[in-house]
Short mmCIF file of C-alpha atoms in Angstrom, two decimals:
data_model
loop_
_atom_site.label_atom_id
_atom_site.label_comp_id
_atom_site.label_asym_id
_atom_site.label_seq_id
_atom_site.Cartn_x
_atom_site.Cartn_y
_atom_site.Cartn_z
CA MET A 1 -145.14 -53.54 -60.03
CA THR A 2 -144.79 -56.43 -57.71
CA VAL A 3 -144.30 -56.31 -53.95
CA THR A 4 -142.49 -58.65 -51.49
CA ASP A 5 -145.47 -59.86 -49.61
CA ASP A 6 -149.55 -59.79 -49.60
CA SER A 7 -150.28 -56.43 -49.17
CA ILE A 8 -152.53 -55.30 -52.60
CA PRO A 9 -152.39 -51.39 -53.68
CA THR A 10 -155.62 -49.69 -52.52
CA GLY A 11 -156.87 -46.46 -53.95
CA ARG A 12 -158.01 -43.60 -52.30
CA GLY A 13 -161.58 -43.96 -50.37
CA LEU A 14 -164.49 -40.74 -50.45
CA PHE A 15 -163.53 -40.18 -46.85
CA ASP A 16 -159.66 -39.92 -47.56
CA ARG A 17 -160.70 -37.47 -50.51
CA LEU A 18 -162.42 -35.06 -48.53
CA VAL A 19 -160.00 -34.81 -45.78
CA ASP A 20 -156.92 -34.47 -48.66
CA ASP A 21 -159.11 -31.67 -49.76
CA ALA A 22 -159.99 -29.71 -46.53
CA ALA A 23 -156.27 -30.17 -45.59
CA ARG A 24 -155.16 -28.61 -48.98
CA ARG A 25 -157.37 -25.69 -48.56
CA LEU A 26 -157.31 -24.99 -44.85
CA LEU A 27 -153.14 -25.69 -44.56
CA LYS A 28 -152.82 -24.15 -48.39
CA LEU A 29 -150.80 -26.97 -49.21
CA PRO A 30 -150.13 -27.44 -53.06
CA GLU A 31 -153.20 -28.65 -55.45
CA GLY A 32 -151.97 -32.82 -56.05
CA THR A 33 -151.36 -33.13 -60.10
CA THR A 34 -152.25 -37.20 -59.92
CA ASP A 35 -153.92 -39.15 -58.00
CA PHE A 36 -152.65 -42.62 -56.44
CA THR A 37 -152.44 -45.90 -54.90
CA ILE A 38 -151.50 -46.89 -51.33
CA THR A 39 -149.57 -50.63 -50.49
CA ARG A 40 -150.17 -51.24 -46.84
CA ASP A 41 -148.09 -52.49 -44.22
CA LEU A 42 -145.03 -54.41 -46.03
CA ARG A 43 -142.53 -55.87 -44.13
CA ILE A 44 -138.75 -54.43 -44.25
CA PRO A 45 -136.17 -57.30 -42.98
CA THR A 46 -133.50 -55.68 -40.35
CA ARG A 47 -130.01 -57.50 -39.96
CA ASP A 48 -131.73 -58.54 -36.27
CA GLY A 49 -134.22 -59.92 -37.62
CA VAL A 50 -136.35 -57.70 -36.79
CA GLU A 51 -139.19 -56.47 -39.34
CA LEU A 52 -140.26 -52.70 -39.93
CA ALA A 53 -143.40 -51.69 -41.04
CA ALA A 54 -143.67 -49.71 -44.54
CA ASP A 55 -146.61 -48.05 -46.83
CA LEU A 56 -145.75 -47.48 -50.37
CA TYR A 57 -147.47 -44.76 -51.90
CA ARG A 58 -147.54 -44.69 -55.85
CA PRO A 59 -149.23 -42.46 -58.18
CA LEU A 60 -151.51 -43.59 -60.62
CA ASP A 61 -150.94 -41.72 -63.89
CA GLY A 62 -147.50 -43.14 -65.10
CA GLU A 63 -144.50 -43.79 -63.78
CA PRO A 64 -143.57 -41.97 -60.76
CA ILE A 65 -140.98 -39.57 -61.03
CA GLY A 66 -138.78 -40.52 -57.95
CA THR A 67 -138.60 -41.94 -54.95
CA VAL A 68 -138.94 -40.72 -51.01
CA LEU A 69 -138.18 -42.05 -48.12
CA VAL A 70 -139.86 -41.22 -44.86
CA ARG A 71 -139.27 -42.76 -41.47
CA GLY A 72 -140.31 -42.24 -37.94
CA PRO A 73 -142.14 -43.34 -35.15
CA TYR A 74 -145.50 -41.32 -34.78
CA GLY A 75 -147.48 -43.66 -37.34
CA ARG A 76 -148.41 -43.83 -40.84
CA GLY A 77 -151.98 -42.66 -40.56
CA LEU A 78 -153.66 -40.04 -42.46
CA ALA A 79 -152.89 -37.26 -39.79
CA MET A 80 -148.65 -37.83 -40.67
CA ALA A 81 -149.49 -38.21 -44.17
CA LEU A 82 -150.43 -35.52 -45.02
CA MET A 83 -147.57 -33.62 -43.63
CA SER A 84 -145.50 -35.83 -45.71
CA ALA A 85 -145.97 -38.74 -48.06
CA ARG A 86 -149.41 -37.67 -49.72
CA PRO A 87 -148.43 -34.49 -50.93
CA CYS A 88 -145.34 -36.28 -52.82
CA ALA A 89 -147.45 -38.62 -54.13
CA ALA A 90 -150.14 -36.24 -55.02
CA HIS A 91 -147.57 -34.91 -57.37
CA GLY A 92 -145.98 -37.92 -59.17
CA TYR A 93 -143.79 -39.30 -56.62
CA GLN A 94 -143.76 -42.75 -54.86
CA VAL A 95 -143.29 -42.58 -51.23
CA LEU A 96 -142.03 -45.40 -49.22
CA PHE A 97 -143.16 -44.37 -45.30
CA VAL A 98 -141.83 -47.09 -42.72
CA SER A 99 -142.10 -46.74 -39.09
CA SER A 100 -139.44 -47.00 -36.48
CA ARG A 101 -138.50 -50.22 -34.71
CA GLY A 102 -141.36 -50.82 -31.69
CA THR A 103 -144.01 -48.41 -33.17
CA PHE A 104 -147.15 -49.07 -35.35
CA GLY A 105 -146.28 -52.50 -36.84
CA SER A 106 -142.90 -52.73 -36.51
CA GLY A 107 -141.75 -55.34 -34.59
CA GLY A 108 -138.34 -54.76 -31.40
CA THR A 109 -138.50 -52.28 -29.15
CA PHE A 110 -138.54 -48.46 -29.60
CA VAL A 111 -135.18 -46.78 -27.89
CA PRO A 112 -135.09 -43.04 -29.00
CA ALA A 113 -132.93 -41.99 -31.81
CA ARG A 114 -130.82 -45.66 -30.58
CA THR A 115 -131.21 -47.64 -33.93
CA GLU A 116 -131.93 -45.31 -36.79
CA ALA A 117 -128.76 -45.10 -38.41
CA ASP A 118 -128.45 -49.49 -38.68
CA ASP A 119 -132.25 -49.21 -39.69
CA GLY A 120 -132.27 -46.77 -42.29
CA GLN A 121 -129.16 -48.71 -44.15
CA ASP A 122 -131.20 -51.65 -43.76
CA VAL A 123 -134.31 -50.26 -45.52
CA LEU A 124 -132.46 -49.35 -48.29
CA PHE A 125 -130.60 -52.63 -48.95
CA TRP A 126 -134.29 -53.74 -49.33
CA MET A 127 -135.54 -50.69 -50.94
CA TYR A 128 -132.84 -51.49 -53.41
CA LYS A 129 -134.01 -54.66 -54.37
CA GLN A 130 -137.50 -54.10 -55.14
CA ASP A 131 -138.95 -53.92 -58.89
CA TRP A 132 -140.47 -50.92 -57.87
CA TYR A 133 -137.31 -48.76 -56.94
CA THR A 134 -136.67 -46.15 -59.52
CA GLY A 135 -133.00 -45.86 -59.07
CA SER A 136 -132.40 -42.83 -56.71
CA PHE A 137 -134.20 -41.10 -53.69
CA ALA A 138 -134.67 -38.31 -51.44
CA THR A 139 -135.97 -38.07 -47.81
CA VAL A 140 -137.92 -35.61 -46.30
CA GLY A 141 -139.67 -35.45 -42.69
CA ALA A 142 -139.84 -33.22 -39.85
CA SER A 143 -138.93 -32.91 -36.12
CA TYR A 144 -137.94 -36.64 -34.99
CA LEU A 145 -138.26 -37.85 -39.19
CA GLY A 146 -135.46 -34.98 -39.64
CA PHE A 147 -133.35 -36.59 -37.65
CA THR A 148 -133.78 -40.26 -38.86
CA GLN A 149 -132.20 -38.91 -42.24
CA TRP A 150 -129.07 -37.56 -40.59
CA ALA A 151 -128.78 -40.56 -39.27
CA LEU A 152 -129.26 -42.24 -42.33
CA MET A 153 -126.89 -39.80 -44.14
CA ALA A 154 -124.05 -40.21 -41.02
CA ASP A 155 -123.36 -43.92 -42.61
CA THR A 156 -125.02 -44.68 -46.24
CA PRO A 157 -123.28 -46.68 -49.22
CA VAL A 158 -125.27 -44.19 -51.56
CA GLU A 159 -126.58 -41.06 -50.89
CA PRO A 160 -129.91 -39.54 -51.57
CA ALA A 161 -130.20 -37.19 -54.50
CA ALA A 162 -132.18 -34.37 -52.20
CA ALA A 163 -132.68 -34.03 -48.56
CA VAL A 164 -135.90 -31.88 -46.95
CA VAL A 165 -135.09 -31.60 -42.96
CA VAL A 166 -137.63 -29.72 -41.20
CA MET A 167 -136.81 -28.46 -37.61
CA GLY A 168 -135.04 -31.74 -37.11
CA PRO A 169 -131.65 -32.34 -34.95
CA HIS A 170 -128.91 -34.09 -35.97
CA ASP A 171 -127.27 -34.36 -32.15
CA PHE A 172 -130.37 -36.19 -29.80
CA ALA A 173 -128.15 -35.91 -27.14
CA ARG A 174 -127.89 -32.30 -27.49
CA HIS A 175 -131.11 -30.79 -27.16
CA HIS A 176 -131.16 -33.04 -23.70
CA TRP A 177 -128.00 -31.29 -22.27
CA GLY A 178 -126.63 -28.67 -24.96
CA THR A 179 -126.97 -26.42 -22.12
CA GLY A 180 -125.79 -28.19 -19.33
CA ALA A 181 -129.65 -28.10 -17.62
CA PHE A 182 -131.94 -31.01 -18.56
CA ASN A 183 -134.77 -29.80 -20.96
CA LEU A 184 -137.84 -31.13 -19.58
CA ASP A 185 -139.55 -31.23 -23.05
CA MET A 186 -138.60 -34.75 -22.93
CA LEU A 187 -140.68 -35.57 -20.33
CA ALA A 188 -143.79 -34.50 -22.04
CA TRP A 189 -142.24 -36.55 -25.61
CA SER A 190 -142.03 -39.31 -23.69
CA ASP A 191 -145.23 -39.37 -22.19
CA MET A 192 -146.95 -38.87 -25.71
CA VAL A 193 -144.85 -41.10 -27.81
CA ALA A 194 -145.47 -44.44 -24.71
CA HIS A 195 -149.40 -43.53 -25.28
CA GLN A 196 -149.50 -42.71 -28.70
CA GLU A 197 -150.52 -46.22 -30.18
CA GLU A 198 -153.78 -46.22 -26.93
CA PRO A 199 -157.12 -45.69 -28.10
CA GLY A 200 -157.95 -41.88 -28.15
CA ALA A 201 -154.62 -41.18 -27.54
CA ARG A 202 -154.85 -37.71 -30.48
CA ASN A 203 -158.07 -36.72 -28.26
CA PRO A 204 -157.99 -33.20 -27.61
CA LEU A 205 -160.16 -34.04 -24.38
CA ARG A 206 -157.02 -36.56 -23.66
CA ARG A 207 -154.18 -34.55 -24.56
CA PHE A 208 -155.76 -32.04 -21.75
CA ARG A 209 -155.72 -34.38 -19.12
CA SER A 210 -152.08 -36.05 -19.87
CA ALA A 211 -150.70 -32.69 -20.03
CA ARG A 212 -152.55 -32.28 -16.36
CA ALA A 213 -151.21 -35.34 -14.95
CA LEU A 214 -147.86 -34.30 -15.95
CA ARG A 215 -147.99 -30.78 -13.80
CA PRO A 216 -146.50 -32.82 -10.70
CA VAL A 217 -143.51 -34.95 -12.28
CA LEU A 218 -142.48 -31.56 -13.91
CA ASN A 219 -142.43 -30.23 -10.20
CA GLY A 220 -141.28 -33.35 -8.54
CA LEU A 221 -138.04 -34.66 -7.21
CA PRO A 222 -135.95 -36.55 -8.00
CA LEU A 223 -136.63 -36.54 -11.86
CA ALA A 224 -135.80 -40.19 -12.55
CA ASP A 225 -137.82 -40.74 -9.78
CA VAL A 226 -141.14 -39.19 -10.11
CA ALA A 227 -141.06 -39.87 -13.89
CA GLU A 228 -141.21 -43.39 -13.47
CA GLN A 229 -143.94 -43.66 -10.95
CA HIS A 230 -146.11 -41.49 -13.67
CA PHE A 231 -144.86 -43.97 -16.64
CA LYS A 232 -145.06 -47.26 -14.95
CA GLY A 233 -142.54 -48.70 -17.04
CA ALA A 234 -144.13 -46.79 -20.52
CA ALA A 235 -141.12 -45.11 -21.53
CA PRO A 236 -137.90 -46.88 -19.83
CA TRP A 237 -135.66 -44.73 -21.55
CA TYR A 238 -136.40 -41.42 -19.75
CA ARG A 239 -134.42 -42.38 -16.50
CA ASP A 240 -131.14 -42.95 -18.37
CA ILE A 241 -131.45 -40.06 -20.70
CA VAL A 242 -132.08 -38.01 -17.24
CA THR A 243 -129.07 -39.37 -15.41
CA HIS A 244 -126.37 -38.80 -18.34
CA PRO A 245 -125.79 -35.01 -18.05
CA ASP A 246 -122.30 -35.34 -19.34
CA LEU A 247 -122.53 -35.31 -23.75
CA SER A 248 -118.69 -36.63 -23.62
CA ASP A 249 -120.43 -40.17 -22.14
CA PRO A 250 -120.24 -42.78 -24.21
CA TYR A 251 -123.82 -43.46 -23.70
CA TRP A 252 -124.91 -41.10 -26.02
CA ALA A 253 -122.47 -41.42 -29.22
CA PRO A 254 -125.23 -43.38 -31.12
CA VAL A 255 -127.29 -40.74 -31.17
CA ARG A 256 -124.88 -38.06 -31.98
CA HIS A 257 -124.88 -37.67 -35.87
CA ARG A 258 -122.51 -34.36 -36.14
CA GLY A 259 -119.94 -36.24 -38.57
CA ALA A 260 -123.19 -36.34 -40.99
CA LEU A 261 -122.30 -32.50 -41.66
CA ASP A 262 -118.99 -33.42 -42.47
CA LYS A 263 -119.25 -35.94 -45.03
CA VAL A 264 -122.78 -35.43 -46.46
CA THR A 265 -122.98 -34.08 -50.49
CA THR A 266 -126.68 -34.81 -50.61
CA PRO A 267 -128.54 -31.20 -51.77
CA THR A 268 -130.24 -30.18 -48.40
CA LEU A 269 -133.07 -28.02 -48.00
CA LEU A 270 -133.43 -27.18 -44.11
CA ILE A 271 -136.51 -25.28 -42.76
CA GLY A 272 -136.44 -24.19 -39.18
CA GLY A 273 -138.52 -21.64 -37.11
CA TRP A 274 -137.36 -18.80 -34.85
CA GLN A 275 -139.05 -20.29 -31.63
CA ASP A 276 -138.44 -23.73 -32.41
CA ILE A 277 -136.50 -26.23 -30.00
CA PHE A 278 -134.10 -27.27 -32.66
CA LEU A 279 -133.45 -23.89 -34.33
CA GLU A 280 -129.46 -24.14 -33.60
CA GLN A 281 -128.91 -27.22 -34.86
CA THR A 282 -130.97 -25.84 -37.81
CA ILE A 283 -128.16 -23.28 -38.20
CA ARG A 284 -125.29 -25.12 -37.34
CA GLN A 285 -126.66 -27.76 -40.47
CA TYR A 286 -126.72 -25.01 -42.77
CA THR A 287 -123.55 -23.18 -41.53
CA ARG A 288 -121.31 -26.63 -41.57
CA LEU A 289 -122.51 -27.49 -45.18
CA GLN A 290 -122.59 -23.79 -46.75
CA GLU A 291 -118.69 -24.17 -45.31
CA ARG A 292 -118.11 -27.75 -47.47
CA GLU A 293 -119.96 -25.98 -50.79
CA VAL A 294 -122.84 -28.64 -50.31
CA ASP A 295 -125.54 -27.14 -52.22
CA VAL A 296 -127.43 -26.50 -49.09
CA ALA A 297 -130.63 -23.79 -48.43
CA LEU A 298 -132.08 -22.11 -45.75
CA THR A 299 -135.71 -21.16 -44.89
CA VAL A 300 -136.52 -20.01 -41.33
CA GLY A 301 -140.29 -18.74 -40.43
CA PRO A 302 -141.51 -16.70 -37.13
CA TRP A 303 -142.94 -20.36 -35.98
CA THR A 304 -142.79 -22.66 -32.78
CA HIS A 305 -142.05 -26.29 -33.70
CA LEU A 306 -145.98 -27.44 -33.41
CA GLU A 307 -146.69 -24.68 -36.17
CA MET A 308 -144.89 -26.24 -38.69
CA ALA A 309 -148.12 -28.47 -38.75
CA THR A 310 -150.51 -25.48 -38.85
CA LYS A 311 -149.22 -21.74 -39.62
CA ALA A 312 -146.13 -22.74 -41.49
CA ALA A 313 -147.56 -26.40 -43.57
CA GLY A 314 -148.47 -24.39 -46.92
CA LEU A 315 -145.00 -23.22 -47.02
CA ILE A 316 -143.21 -26.04 -45.98
CA ALA A 317 -144.86 -28.28 -48.32
CA THR A 318 -144.62 -26.02 -51.54
CA GLN A 319 -140.76 -25.64 -50.82
CA THR A 320 -140.33 -29.08 -50.46
CA LEU A 321 -141.71 -30.24 -53.91
CA GLU A 322 -140.02 -27.42 -55.45
CA TRP A 323 -136.71 -29.04 -53.80
CA LEU A 324 -137.70 -32.76 -55.22
CA ASP A 325 -138.36 -31.16 -58.46
CA GLU A 326 -134.95 -29.78 -59.17
CA HIS A 327 -132.89 -32.13 -57.12
CA LEU A 328 -134.69 -35.74 -57.11
CA ALA A 329 -136.79 -35.03 -60.79
CA GLY A 330 -134.49 -33.33 -62.25
CA ARG A 331 -136.29 -30.58 -64.10
CA GLU A 332 -134.28 -27.65 -65.29
CA GLU A 333 -136.72 -24.87 -63.70
CA GLN A 334 -135.24 -23.12 -60.77
CA ILE A 335 -137.91 -21.01 -58.32
CA ARG A 336 -136.17 -20.73 -55.19
CA LYS A 337 -134.89 -17.01 -55.73
CA ALA A 338 -132.30 -17.19 -53.17
CA PRO A 339 -130.26 -20.10 -51.22
CA VAL A 340 -131.59 -18.28 -47.38
CA GLN A 341 -134.85 -16.98 -46.96
CA VAL A 342 -135.77 -15.69 -43.30
CA TYR A 343 -138.84 -13.83 -41.44
CA VAL A 344 -137.69 -11.10 -40.10
CA THR A 345 -139.87 -10.29 -37.23
CA GLY A 346 -140.44 -7.38 -36.17
CA ALA A 347 -140.98 -6.05 -39.60
CA ASP A 348 -142.87 -8.99 -40.31
CA GLN A 349 -141.68 -9.59 -43.85
CA TRP A 350 -139.32 -12.06 -45.45
CA ARG A 351 -136.06 -11.30 -46.94
CA ASP A 352 -133.74 -13.20 -49.32
CA LEU A 353 -129.93 -13.52 -48.34
CA GLU A 354 -127.01 -15.08 -50.42
CA SER A 355 -126.45 -16.80 -46.87
CA TRP A 356 -126.95 -17.09 -43.47
CA ALA A 357 -126.03 -14.74 -41.40
CA PRO A 358 -125.37 -11.55 -43.51
CA GLU A 359 -122.29 -8.89 -42.23
CA THR A 360 -122.94 -6.96 -39.22
CA GLU A 361 -121.30 -4.99 -36.64
CA ASP A 362 -121.90 -5.09 -33.19
CA LEU A 363 -124.03 -3.00 -31.11
CA GLU A 364 -123.03 -2.60 -27.53
CA LEU A 365 -125.72 -1.65 -25.11
CA TYR A 366 -124.20 -1.39 -21.20
CA LEU A 367 -125.83 -2.16 -18.11
CA ALA A 368 -126.45 0.81 -16.37
CA PRO A 369 -128.00 2.17 -12.73
CA GLY A 370 -131.34 2.92 -12.84
CA ARG A 371 -131.87 -0.55 -14.75
CA THR A 372 -131.51 0.90 -17.91
CA LEU A 373 -129.03 -0.31 -21.29
CA ALA A 374 -126.97 2.98 -22.11
CA GLU A 375 -124.40 3.17 -25.19
CA GLU A 376 -121.69 4.06 -22.88
CA PRO A 377 -120.20 2.26 -20.09
CA THR A 378 -121.02 3.78 -17.19
CA GLN A 379 -118.18 5.87 -15.89
CA GLY A 380 -116.83 5.26 -12.03
CA SER A 381 -118.77 2.81 -9.61
CA ALA A 382 -122.22 1.77 -9.59
CA SER A 383 -123.35 -0.56 -7.06
CA PRO A 384 -124.15 -3.88 -7.91
CA MET A 385 -127.41 -5.83 -8.60
CA SER A 386 -128.25 -9.26 -7.01
CA PHE A 387 -131.05 -11.17 -7.20
CA THR A 388 -131.93 -14.51 -5.58
CA PHE A 389 -133.05 -18.24 -7.48
CA ASP A 390 -134.22 -20.22 -5.15
CA PRO A 391 -134.91 -23.51 -6.96
CA ALA A 392 -137.50 -24.54 -4.58
CA SER A 393 -139.79 -21.63 -5.87
CA PRO A 394 -138.07 -21.36 -9.51
CA THR A 395 -138.00 -18.81 -11.76
CA PRO A 396 -141.33 -19.63 -14.75
CA THR A 397 -141.09 -20.19 -18.35
CA VAL A 398 -142.84 -17.53 -20.04
CA GLY A 399 -143.08 -18.61 -23.64
CA GLY A 400 -139.91 -19.52 -25.63
CA PRO A 401 -138.84 -22.38 -27.51
CA LEU A 402 -140.84 -25.26 -26.23
CA LEU A 403 -141.96 -28.00 -27.78
CA SER A 404 -145.65 -27.48 -27.18
CA GLY A 405 -146.81 -24.01 -26.63
CA GLY A 406 -144.42 -21.54 -26.09
CA GLY A 407 -143.35 -18.88 -28.46
CA TYR A 408 -144.10 -14.85 -28.39
CA ARG A 409 -145.48 -13.80 -25.49
CA ASN A 410 -145.72 -10.85 -22.91
CA ASP A 411 -143.34 -10.97 -20.16
CA ALA A 412 -143.52 -7.79 -18.40
CA ARG A 413 -144.53 -10.49 -15.50
CA LEU A 414 -141.28 -11.92 -15.95
CA ALA A 415 -139.21 -8.75 -15.82
CA GLY A 416 -141.09 -7.66 -12.95
CA ARG A 417 -140.36 -10.36 -10.97
CA THR A 418 -137.74 -10.24 -7.61
CA ASP A 419 -136.11 -13.18 -8.78
CA ALA A 420 -134.99 -11.64 -12.20
CA LEU A 421 -132.93 -8.13 -13.18
CA ALA A 422 -134.53 -6.32 -16.01
CA PHE A 423 -132.15 -3.58 -18.09
CA THR A 424 -134.80 -1.21 -20.28
CA GLY A 425 -132.90 0.91 -22.82
CA ASN A 426 -134.16 4.59 -24.20
CA LEU A 427 -136.63 5.41 -27.02
CA LEU A 428 -135.11 4.01 -29.64
CA ARG A 429 -134.43 7.26 -32.60
CA LYS A 430 -134.49 4.89 -35.34
CA ASP A 431 -135.02 0.90 -36.95
CA ILE A 432 -132.56 -1.51 -35.07
CA GLU A 433 -131.85 -4.27 -37.70
CA VAL A 434 -130.11 -7.36 -35.72
CA PHE A 435 -129.28 -10.86 -37.82
CA GLY A 436 -127.31 -13.35 -35.83
CA GLU A 437 -126.37 -14.35 -32.26
CA PRO A 438 -127.08 -11.67 -29.59
CA ILE A 439 -124.22 -12.42 -26.94
CA VAL A 440 -124.61 -11.13 -23.30
CA ASP A 441 -121.26 -10.62 -21.51
CA LEU A 442 -121.60 -9.75 -17.71
CA ASP A 443 -119.22 -9.64 -14.62
CA HIS A 444 -121.16 -11.91 -12.53
CA SER A 445 -120.94 -13.82 -9.56
CA THR A 446 -122.88 -16.18 -7.26
CA ASP A 447 -122.84 -17.12 -3.67
CA ASN A 448 -123.78 -20.57 -4.38
CA PRO A 449 -120.86 -22.48 -7.19
CA HIS A 450 -123.86 -24.53 -8.33
CA ALA A 451 -125.93 -22.39 -10.53
CA ASP A 452 -127.61 -21.57 -13.74
CA LEU A 453 -127.77 -18.20 -16.41
CA PHE A 454 -131.09 -17.17 -18.31
CA VAL A 455 -131.02 -14.43 -20.32
CA ARG A 456 -134.04 -12.94 -22.21
CA LEU A 457 -133.86 -10.29 -25.10
CA SER A 458 -137.10 -8.44 -25.60
CA GLU A 459 -138.82 -5.90 -27.23
CA ILE A 460 -141.41 -3.14 -25.42
CA ASP A 461 -143.82 -1.52 -28.07
CA SER A 462 -144.81 1.90 -27.88
CA GLN A 463 -147.88 0.85 -25.87
CA GLY A 464 -145.84 -0.72 -23.13
CA ARG A 465 -146.28 -4.52 -24.06
CA SER A 466 -143.14 -6.57 -23.63
CA ARG A 467 -142.69 -9.42 -25.71
CA ASN A 468 -139.71 -11.61 -26.14
CA VAL A 469 -137.45 -12.18 -29.45
CA THR A 470 -134.61 -14.98 -28.19
CA GLU A 471 -132.98 -15.84 -25.62
CA GLY A 472 -130.13 -18.32 -24.12
CA TYR A 473 -129.35 -20.29 -20.96
CA VAL A 474 -125.95 -21.72 -19.25
CA ARG A 475 -125.41 -24.36 -16.72
CA LEU A 476 -122.33 -22.20 -15.17
CA ASP A 477 -119.34 -24.02 -14.47
CA PRO A 478 -118.98 -24.91 -10.67
CA GLU A 479 -115.24 -24.54 -10.42
CA ARG A 480 -115.44 -20.94 -12.40
CA GLU A 481 -114.40 -17.64 -10.66
CA ALA A 482 -116.05 -14.65 -10.12
CA GLY A 483 -115.81 -12.56 -13.15
CA PRO A 484 -116.82 -12.61 -16.84
CA VAL A 485 -119.15 -14.96 -18.25
CA VAL A 486 -120.58 -14.66 -21.64
CA VAL A 487 -124.21 -15.98 -22.50
CA ARG A 488 -124.92 -16.71 -26.43
CA MET A 489 -128.48 -16.42 -27.30
CA ARG A 490 -130.68 -18.16 -29.99
CA PRO A 491 -130.52 -16.57 -33.30
CA ILE A 492 -132.80 -13.93 -34.75
CA ALA A 493 -133.66 -11.89 -37.83
CA HIS A 494 -135.66 -8.91 -36.05
CA THR A 495 -136.13 -5.47 -36.72
CA PHE A 496 -136.42 -3.49 -33.15
CA LYS A 497 -138.71 -0.38 -34.19
CA ALA A 498 -137.98 3.20 -33.71
CA GLY A 499 -140.15 4.28 -30.67
CA HIS A 500 -139.72 0.66 -29.01
CA ARG A 501 -137.35 0.20 -26.26
CA ILE A 502 -135.25 -2.70 -26.11
CA ARG A 503 -135.41 -4.81 -22.84
CA LEU A 504 -132.60 -7.69 -21.24
CA ILE A 505 -133.68 -9.55 -18.62
CA ILE A 506 -131.36 -11.71 -15.98
CA ALA A 507 -132.50 -14.81 -14.10
CA GLY A 508 -131.35 -17.93 -12.35
CA GLY A 509 -133.57 -20.21 -14.54
CA SER A 510 -136.54 -20.64 -16.40
CA HIS A 511 -138.77 -23.85 -15.28
CA PRO A 512 -140.21 -25.88 -16.68
CA GLN A 513 -138.49 -25.48 -20.00
CA PHE A 514 -135.07 -26.46 -17.89
CA ALA A 515 -134.73 -28.68 -14.72
CA ARG A 516 -134.09 -26.46 -12.30
CA ASN A 517 -130.39 -26.44 -10.94
CA LEU A 518 -130.62 -27.94 -7.48
CA GLY A 519 -128.07 -25.86 -5.86
CA THR A 520 -126.13 -29.05 -4.52
CA GLY A 521 -124.01 -30.37 -7.42
CA GLU A 522 -126.79 -33.82 -6.82
CA ASP A 523 -126.73 -35.70 -10.01
CA PRO A 524 -129.50 -33.64 -11.55
CA GLY A 525 -131.69 -36.85 -12.19
CA THR A 526 -131.62 -38.35 -8.76
CA GLY A 527 -130.94 -35.55 -6.18
CA SER A 528 -133.40 -33.92 -4.37
CA GLU A 529 -131.67 -31.20 -1.67
CA LEU A 530 -132.43 -28.07 -2.57
CA ARG A 531 -130.39 -24.87 -2.29
CA PRO A 532 -130.80 -21.24 -3.34
CA SER A 533 -128.40 -19.05 -4.82
CA LYS A 534 -127.40 -15.37 -5.00
CA HIS A 535 -125.99 -14.02 -8.47
CA THR A 536 -124.70 -10.48 -8.10
CA VAL A 537 -124.07 -8.87 -11.40
CA GLN A 538 -121.34 -5.54 -12.03
CA TYR A 539 -121.90 -3.00 -14.15
CA ASP A 540 -119.38 -0.15 -13.40
CA ALA A 541 -116.52 1.32 -15.15
CA GLN A 542 -113.76 -1.23 -13.79
CA HIS A 543 -116.44 -4.09 -14.55
CA PRO A 544 -118.95 -3.40 -17.52
CA SER A 545 -121.34 -5.32 -18.64
CA CYS A 546 -123.41 -5.68 -21.72
CA LEU A 547 -125.62 -6.99 -23.95
CA VAL A 548 -124.08 -7.45 -27.96
CA LEU A 549 -126.55 -7.30 -30.60
CA PRO A 550 -125.24 -7.89 -34.24
CA ALA A 551 -126.34 -5.08 -35.84
CA VAL A 552 -126.90 -4.51 -39.69
CA ASN A 553 -125.39 -1.43 -41.04
#
């Protein structure tokens, strides 16, 4: 093998071997079949003269059985390579691991998501010319490293032979503004990326201090100004992102790769988590590819975004290698039992399905007097119920799909707040399996047209503990008239157990998961005036409001 610069392949040292072995045992990663070398800091030219930094992993024993491409902005160090490059290399694949421009030795300036399509093509053109290239390739990666795959597949002359996208979005804009409200996860992510190359950036104490320093930024106004003061120029992209709420704005076009779902034919394995921030995009990716009869598989577990690197790591690595073996290496043995594998929360078991979602029937539970959920709509009249959302003291986030933390939590305190309504059903006589997207159909009005709705589905166990199952969020159209409003919740596969109760929580915000609605109509990134909104929910015979669960018969 030759390379295009003076980099020299090196084998794994003792420390690397010890770490690899410890990680394999701790995270239950598959055991390797071969050792490998690493050629570090290759330089890959791009069309505008910028050079990208990359590492090349090659197995020691024999020729590689295929080439795997990994691209992302979080560095190519041991921690990142453990989740992608090293397991593949230890199983006979060669891996080209490329740092996004402006990060970890790559030239240029990092601007989230905007150059990944062009840079991906340039990496491919360079890779095709190398004498070590095997003639076909696959892409793998999680989170942003999943986005780089969609960016490449949106416009590439040669499609990958296989792709494994783990909790990765295809639409970078929709994550930020998909509900109409700004997802404040972007603040913590920008802070992490802006400082990730500083000494000690991954030190737990340093991370704790960074999280504490962000608290006043999350609570401050205007959003763009307080963040700019905090970053001091380190994350110049943040102001643009937080001040462009309109997804149809041309500003977002370069980071939206929805077209990839309509053209890609690559066999694709999608892995998501029920509490992952990108779950809805993962499900959309599967649905569209399945509609087009692309070879696609889906695995969804009970994980948050960061748990892909801990609780889910072993399963992800195993399924990734199985997918590569079948579709890149061309091994005939098919190990996967079903196209769709989902973890059914509540029942705490994996379920194999032919497709997502299975056939269901709507189970309607109606909001009723006494803050209850009933199987039949209320007869006659019932006094409406109201609550007030005050952006000066916003309803807090309790668990849920967050970039860091979150997940399943006891949300009894949220249900008991005065700025929320909670409706609780009777004891269930039998298990109810719900697969798909629950819907809340409310007869709803506000005294302020600038308002948000947060709805949550929870389960109360036999000891009275309340735990979140799924939720939905929407910024209401200020031009809408009072009346029915439908809020779709995030998909679930969940069993509500006999002897438990179903609970619906309604509020006007979830902060700091989402930026609070200021209540004034000002630009959400630059506004600072606050005005509360009083929400009223009707649920009498003339104005029924209900929770609709897609229940398996």
